[in-house]
mmCIF file of C-alpha atoms in Angstrom:
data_model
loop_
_atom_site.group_PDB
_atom_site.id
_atom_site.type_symbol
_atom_site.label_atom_id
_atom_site.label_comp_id
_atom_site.label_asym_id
_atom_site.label_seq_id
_atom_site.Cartn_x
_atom_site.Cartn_y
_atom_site.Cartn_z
ATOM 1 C CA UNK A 1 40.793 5.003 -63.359
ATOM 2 C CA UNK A 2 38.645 6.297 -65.969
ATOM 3 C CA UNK A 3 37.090 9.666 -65.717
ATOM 4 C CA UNK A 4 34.797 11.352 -68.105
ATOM 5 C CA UNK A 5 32.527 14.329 -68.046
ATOM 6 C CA UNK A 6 31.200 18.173 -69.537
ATOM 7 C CA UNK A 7 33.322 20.834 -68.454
ATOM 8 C CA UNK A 8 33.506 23.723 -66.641
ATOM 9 C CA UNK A 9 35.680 26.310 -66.984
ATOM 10 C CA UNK A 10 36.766 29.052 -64.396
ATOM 11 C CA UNK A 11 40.110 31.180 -64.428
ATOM 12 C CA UNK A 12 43.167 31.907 -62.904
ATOM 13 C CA UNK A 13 43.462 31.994 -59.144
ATOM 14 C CA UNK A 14 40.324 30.886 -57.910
ATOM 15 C CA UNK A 15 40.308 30.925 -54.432
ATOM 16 C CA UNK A 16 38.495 28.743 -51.757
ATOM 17 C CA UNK A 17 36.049 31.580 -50.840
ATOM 18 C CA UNK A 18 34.718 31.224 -54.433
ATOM 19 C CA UNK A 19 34.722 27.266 -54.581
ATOM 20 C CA UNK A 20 32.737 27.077 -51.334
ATOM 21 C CA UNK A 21 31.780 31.113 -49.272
ATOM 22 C CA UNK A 22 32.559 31.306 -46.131
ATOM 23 C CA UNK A 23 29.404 32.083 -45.222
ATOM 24 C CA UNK A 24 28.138 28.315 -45.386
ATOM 25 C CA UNK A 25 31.381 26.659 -43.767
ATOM 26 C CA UNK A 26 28.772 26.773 -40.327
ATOM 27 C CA UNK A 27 28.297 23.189 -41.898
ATOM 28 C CA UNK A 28 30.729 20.664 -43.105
ATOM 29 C CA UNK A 29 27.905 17.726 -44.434
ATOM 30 C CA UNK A 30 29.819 17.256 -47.841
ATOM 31 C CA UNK A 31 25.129 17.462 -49.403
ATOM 32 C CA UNK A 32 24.925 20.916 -48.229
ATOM 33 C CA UNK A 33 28.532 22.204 -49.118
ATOM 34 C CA UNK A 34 27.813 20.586 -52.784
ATOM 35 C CA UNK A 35 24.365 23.196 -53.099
ATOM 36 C CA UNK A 36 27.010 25.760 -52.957
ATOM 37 C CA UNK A 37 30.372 25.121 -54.784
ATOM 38 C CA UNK A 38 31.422 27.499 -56.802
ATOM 39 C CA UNK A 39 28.439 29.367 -56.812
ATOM 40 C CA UNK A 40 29.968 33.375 -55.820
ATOM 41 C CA UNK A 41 31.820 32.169 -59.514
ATOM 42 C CA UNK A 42 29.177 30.959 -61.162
ATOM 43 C CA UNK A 43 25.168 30.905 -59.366
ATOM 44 C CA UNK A 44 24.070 28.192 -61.977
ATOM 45 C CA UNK A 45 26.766 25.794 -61.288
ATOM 46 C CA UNK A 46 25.557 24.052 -58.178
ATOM 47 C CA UNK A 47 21.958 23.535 -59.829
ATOM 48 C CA UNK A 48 23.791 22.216 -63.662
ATOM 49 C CA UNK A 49 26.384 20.573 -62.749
ATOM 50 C CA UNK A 50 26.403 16.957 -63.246
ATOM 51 C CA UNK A 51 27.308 13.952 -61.737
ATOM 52 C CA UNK A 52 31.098 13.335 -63.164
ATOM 53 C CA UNK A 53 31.931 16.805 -64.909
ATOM 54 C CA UNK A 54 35.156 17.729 -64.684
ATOM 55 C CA UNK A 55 36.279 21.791 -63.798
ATOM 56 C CA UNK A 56 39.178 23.401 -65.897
ATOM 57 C CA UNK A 57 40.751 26.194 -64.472
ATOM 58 C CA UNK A 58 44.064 28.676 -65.074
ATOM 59 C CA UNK A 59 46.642 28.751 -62.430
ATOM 60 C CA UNK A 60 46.693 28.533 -58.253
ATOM 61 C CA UNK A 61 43.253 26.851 -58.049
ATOM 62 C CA UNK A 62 42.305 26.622 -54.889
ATOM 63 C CA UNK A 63 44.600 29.620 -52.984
ATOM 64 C CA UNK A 64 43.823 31.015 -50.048
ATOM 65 C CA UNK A 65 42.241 29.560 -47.031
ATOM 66 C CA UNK A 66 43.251 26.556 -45.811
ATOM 67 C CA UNK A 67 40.001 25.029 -45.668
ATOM 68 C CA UNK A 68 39.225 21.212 -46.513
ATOM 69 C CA UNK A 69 35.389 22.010 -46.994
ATOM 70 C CA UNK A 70 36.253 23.187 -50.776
ATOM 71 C CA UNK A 71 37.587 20.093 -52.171
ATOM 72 C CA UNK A 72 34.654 18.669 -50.297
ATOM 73 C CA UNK A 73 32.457 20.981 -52.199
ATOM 74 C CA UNK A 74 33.441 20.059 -55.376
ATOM 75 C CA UNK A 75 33.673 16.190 -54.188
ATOM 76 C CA UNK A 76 30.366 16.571 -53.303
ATOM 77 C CA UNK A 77 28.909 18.295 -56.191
ATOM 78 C CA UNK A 78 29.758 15.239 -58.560
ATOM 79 C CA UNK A 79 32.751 16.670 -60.396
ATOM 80 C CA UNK A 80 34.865 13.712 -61.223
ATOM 81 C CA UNK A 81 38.192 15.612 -61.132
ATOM 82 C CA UNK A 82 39.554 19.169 -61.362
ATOM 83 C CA UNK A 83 42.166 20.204 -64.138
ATOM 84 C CA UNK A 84 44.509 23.151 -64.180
ATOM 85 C CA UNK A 85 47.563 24.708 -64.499
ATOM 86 C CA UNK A 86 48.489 25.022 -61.106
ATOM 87 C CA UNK A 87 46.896 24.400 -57.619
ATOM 88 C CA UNK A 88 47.870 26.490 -54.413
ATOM 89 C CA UNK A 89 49.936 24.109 -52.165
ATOM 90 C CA UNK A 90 47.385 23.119 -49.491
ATOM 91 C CA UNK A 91 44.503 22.322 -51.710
ATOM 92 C CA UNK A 92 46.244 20.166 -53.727
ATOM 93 C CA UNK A 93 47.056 17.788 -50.448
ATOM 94 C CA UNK A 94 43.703 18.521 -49.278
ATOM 95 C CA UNK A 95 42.042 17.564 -52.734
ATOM 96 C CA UNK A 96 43.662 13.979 -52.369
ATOM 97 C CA UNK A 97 43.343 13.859 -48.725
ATOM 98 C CA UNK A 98 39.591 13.678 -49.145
ATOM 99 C CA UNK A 99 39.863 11.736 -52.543
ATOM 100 C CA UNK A 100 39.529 14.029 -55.315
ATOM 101 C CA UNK A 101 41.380 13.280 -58.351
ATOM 102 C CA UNK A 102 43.489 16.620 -59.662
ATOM 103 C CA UNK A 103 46.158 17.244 -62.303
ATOM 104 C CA UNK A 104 48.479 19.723 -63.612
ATOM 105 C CA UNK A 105 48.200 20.394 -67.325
ATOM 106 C CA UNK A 106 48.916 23.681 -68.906
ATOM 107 C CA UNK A 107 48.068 22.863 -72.434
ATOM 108 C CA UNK A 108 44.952 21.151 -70.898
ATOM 109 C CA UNK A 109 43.930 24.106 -69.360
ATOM 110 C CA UNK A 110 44.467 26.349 -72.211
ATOM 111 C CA UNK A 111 42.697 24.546 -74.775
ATOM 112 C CA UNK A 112 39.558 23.066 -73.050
ATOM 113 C CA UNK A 113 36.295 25.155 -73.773
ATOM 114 C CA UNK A 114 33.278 25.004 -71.022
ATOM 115 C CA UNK A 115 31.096 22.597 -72.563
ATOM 116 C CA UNK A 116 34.176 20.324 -74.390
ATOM 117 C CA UNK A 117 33.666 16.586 -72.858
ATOM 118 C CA UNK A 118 36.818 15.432 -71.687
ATOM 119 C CA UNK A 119 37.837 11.853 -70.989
ATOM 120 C CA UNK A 120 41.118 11.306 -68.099
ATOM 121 C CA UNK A 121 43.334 8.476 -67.517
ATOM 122 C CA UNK A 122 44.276 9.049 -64.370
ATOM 123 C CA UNK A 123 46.867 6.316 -64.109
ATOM 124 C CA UNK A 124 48.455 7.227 -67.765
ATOM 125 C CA UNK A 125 47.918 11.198 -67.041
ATOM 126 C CA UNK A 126 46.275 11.612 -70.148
ATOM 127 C CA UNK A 127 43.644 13.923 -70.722
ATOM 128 C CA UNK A 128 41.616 13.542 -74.007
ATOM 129 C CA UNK A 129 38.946 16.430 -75.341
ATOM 130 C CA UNK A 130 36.755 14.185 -76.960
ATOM 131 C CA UNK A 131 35.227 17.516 -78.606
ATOM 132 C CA UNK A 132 38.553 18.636 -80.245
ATOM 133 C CA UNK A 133 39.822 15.225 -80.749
ATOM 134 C CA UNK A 134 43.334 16.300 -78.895
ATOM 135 C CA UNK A 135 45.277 14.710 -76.587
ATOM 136 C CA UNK A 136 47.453 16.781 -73.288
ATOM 137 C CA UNK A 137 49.191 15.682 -70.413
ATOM 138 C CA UNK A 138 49.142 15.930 -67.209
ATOM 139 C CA UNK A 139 52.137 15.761 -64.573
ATOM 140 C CA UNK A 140 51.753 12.123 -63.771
ATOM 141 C CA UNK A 141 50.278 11.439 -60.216
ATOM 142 C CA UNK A 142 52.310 9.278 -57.801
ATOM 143 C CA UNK A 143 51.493 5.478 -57.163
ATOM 144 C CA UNK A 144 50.839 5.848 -53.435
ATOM 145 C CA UNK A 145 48.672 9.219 -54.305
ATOM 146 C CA UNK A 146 46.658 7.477 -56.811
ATOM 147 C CA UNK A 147 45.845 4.176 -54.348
ATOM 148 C CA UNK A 148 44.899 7.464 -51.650
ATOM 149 C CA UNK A 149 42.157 8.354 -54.269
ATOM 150 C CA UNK A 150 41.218 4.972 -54.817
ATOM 151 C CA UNK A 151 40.363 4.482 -51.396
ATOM 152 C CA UNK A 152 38.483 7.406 -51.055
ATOM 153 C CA UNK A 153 40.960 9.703 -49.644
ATOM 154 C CA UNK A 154 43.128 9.567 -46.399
ATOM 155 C CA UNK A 155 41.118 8.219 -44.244
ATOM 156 C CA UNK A 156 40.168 4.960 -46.399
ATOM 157 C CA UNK A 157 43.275 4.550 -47.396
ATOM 158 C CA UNK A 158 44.939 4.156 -44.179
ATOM 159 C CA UNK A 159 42.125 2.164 -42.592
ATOM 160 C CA UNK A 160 42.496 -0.185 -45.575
ATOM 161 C CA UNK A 161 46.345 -0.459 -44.126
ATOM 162 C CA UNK A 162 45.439 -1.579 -41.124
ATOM 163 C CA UNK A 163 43.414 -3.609 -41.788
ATOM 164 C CA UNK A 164 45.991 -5.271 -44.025
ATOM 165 C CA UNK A 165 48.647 -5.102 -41.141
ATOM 166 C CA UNK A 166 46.228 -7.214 -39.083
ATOM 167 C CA UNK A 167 45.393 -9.961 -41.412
ATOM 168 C CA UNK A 168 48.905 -10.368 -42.085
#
């Protein structure tokens, strides 16, 4: 999968109260989450951001809560994938649980500029600023992860098994 997009850029250990407040998790329609991602970090986000932009971030994106509405969020809002140099633990499995696209690049992460436009091969890992003309990469993403993604997330992907499993 091809992914391709402007980028924005946030810092080191961005937590899930700043990718989606607590104070609208009364709601989990994936519409209404998406008017507020990230806005605590930055107000104009939800309002500029556009369909298949891509966030760059420093390390332990996503710490703190354990709460599946931020990866939602961002879903939601359009961004094609998120790019780092680390993710906390539990929204890294909820990221592909709901079928967003993530990877682990420290040179990436470093070197992108909000703004840059950044193309990803997700399959390859490769992450190209199309801005700087360089090339990074990205800790490869497993097989079964990537065909999770593909079908949306968790839930697609198993149904998609069994449906399989009774055809067969």
């Amino acid at each position: 999968m091809m992914l391709q997009g402007k980028t924005w850029k946030f810092g080191a250990d961005v937590d899930t109260d700043a990718i989606i407040p607590a104070r609208y998790l009364n709601t989990s329609d994936p519409a209404e989450l998406a008017k507020h991602c990230m806005e605590d970090a930055d107000p104009a986000f939800p309002t500029k951001v556009q369909p298949g932009d891509i966030i760059i971030a420093g390390k332990n994106f996503g710490c703190g809560s354990s709460r599946e509405h931020a990866p939602i969020a961002i879903k939601a809002a359009g961004v094609s994938c998120v790019i780092a140099k680390s993710f906390a633990r539990i929204f890294y499995r909820n990221a592909f649980n709901i079928g967003l696209p993530i990877f682990e690049s420290v040179e990436a992460a470093e070197a992108i500029q909000e703004g840059d436009e950044v193309a990803v091969d997700s399959a390859q890992g490769v992450i190209k600023n199309l801005t700087k003309n360089e090339t990074y990469k990205a800790t490869p993403v497993p097989e079964f992860m990537q065909q999770i993604i593909a079908a949306g997330g968790l839930i697609g992907y198993v149904s998609e098994r069994l449906r399989g499993a009774k055809q067969a």
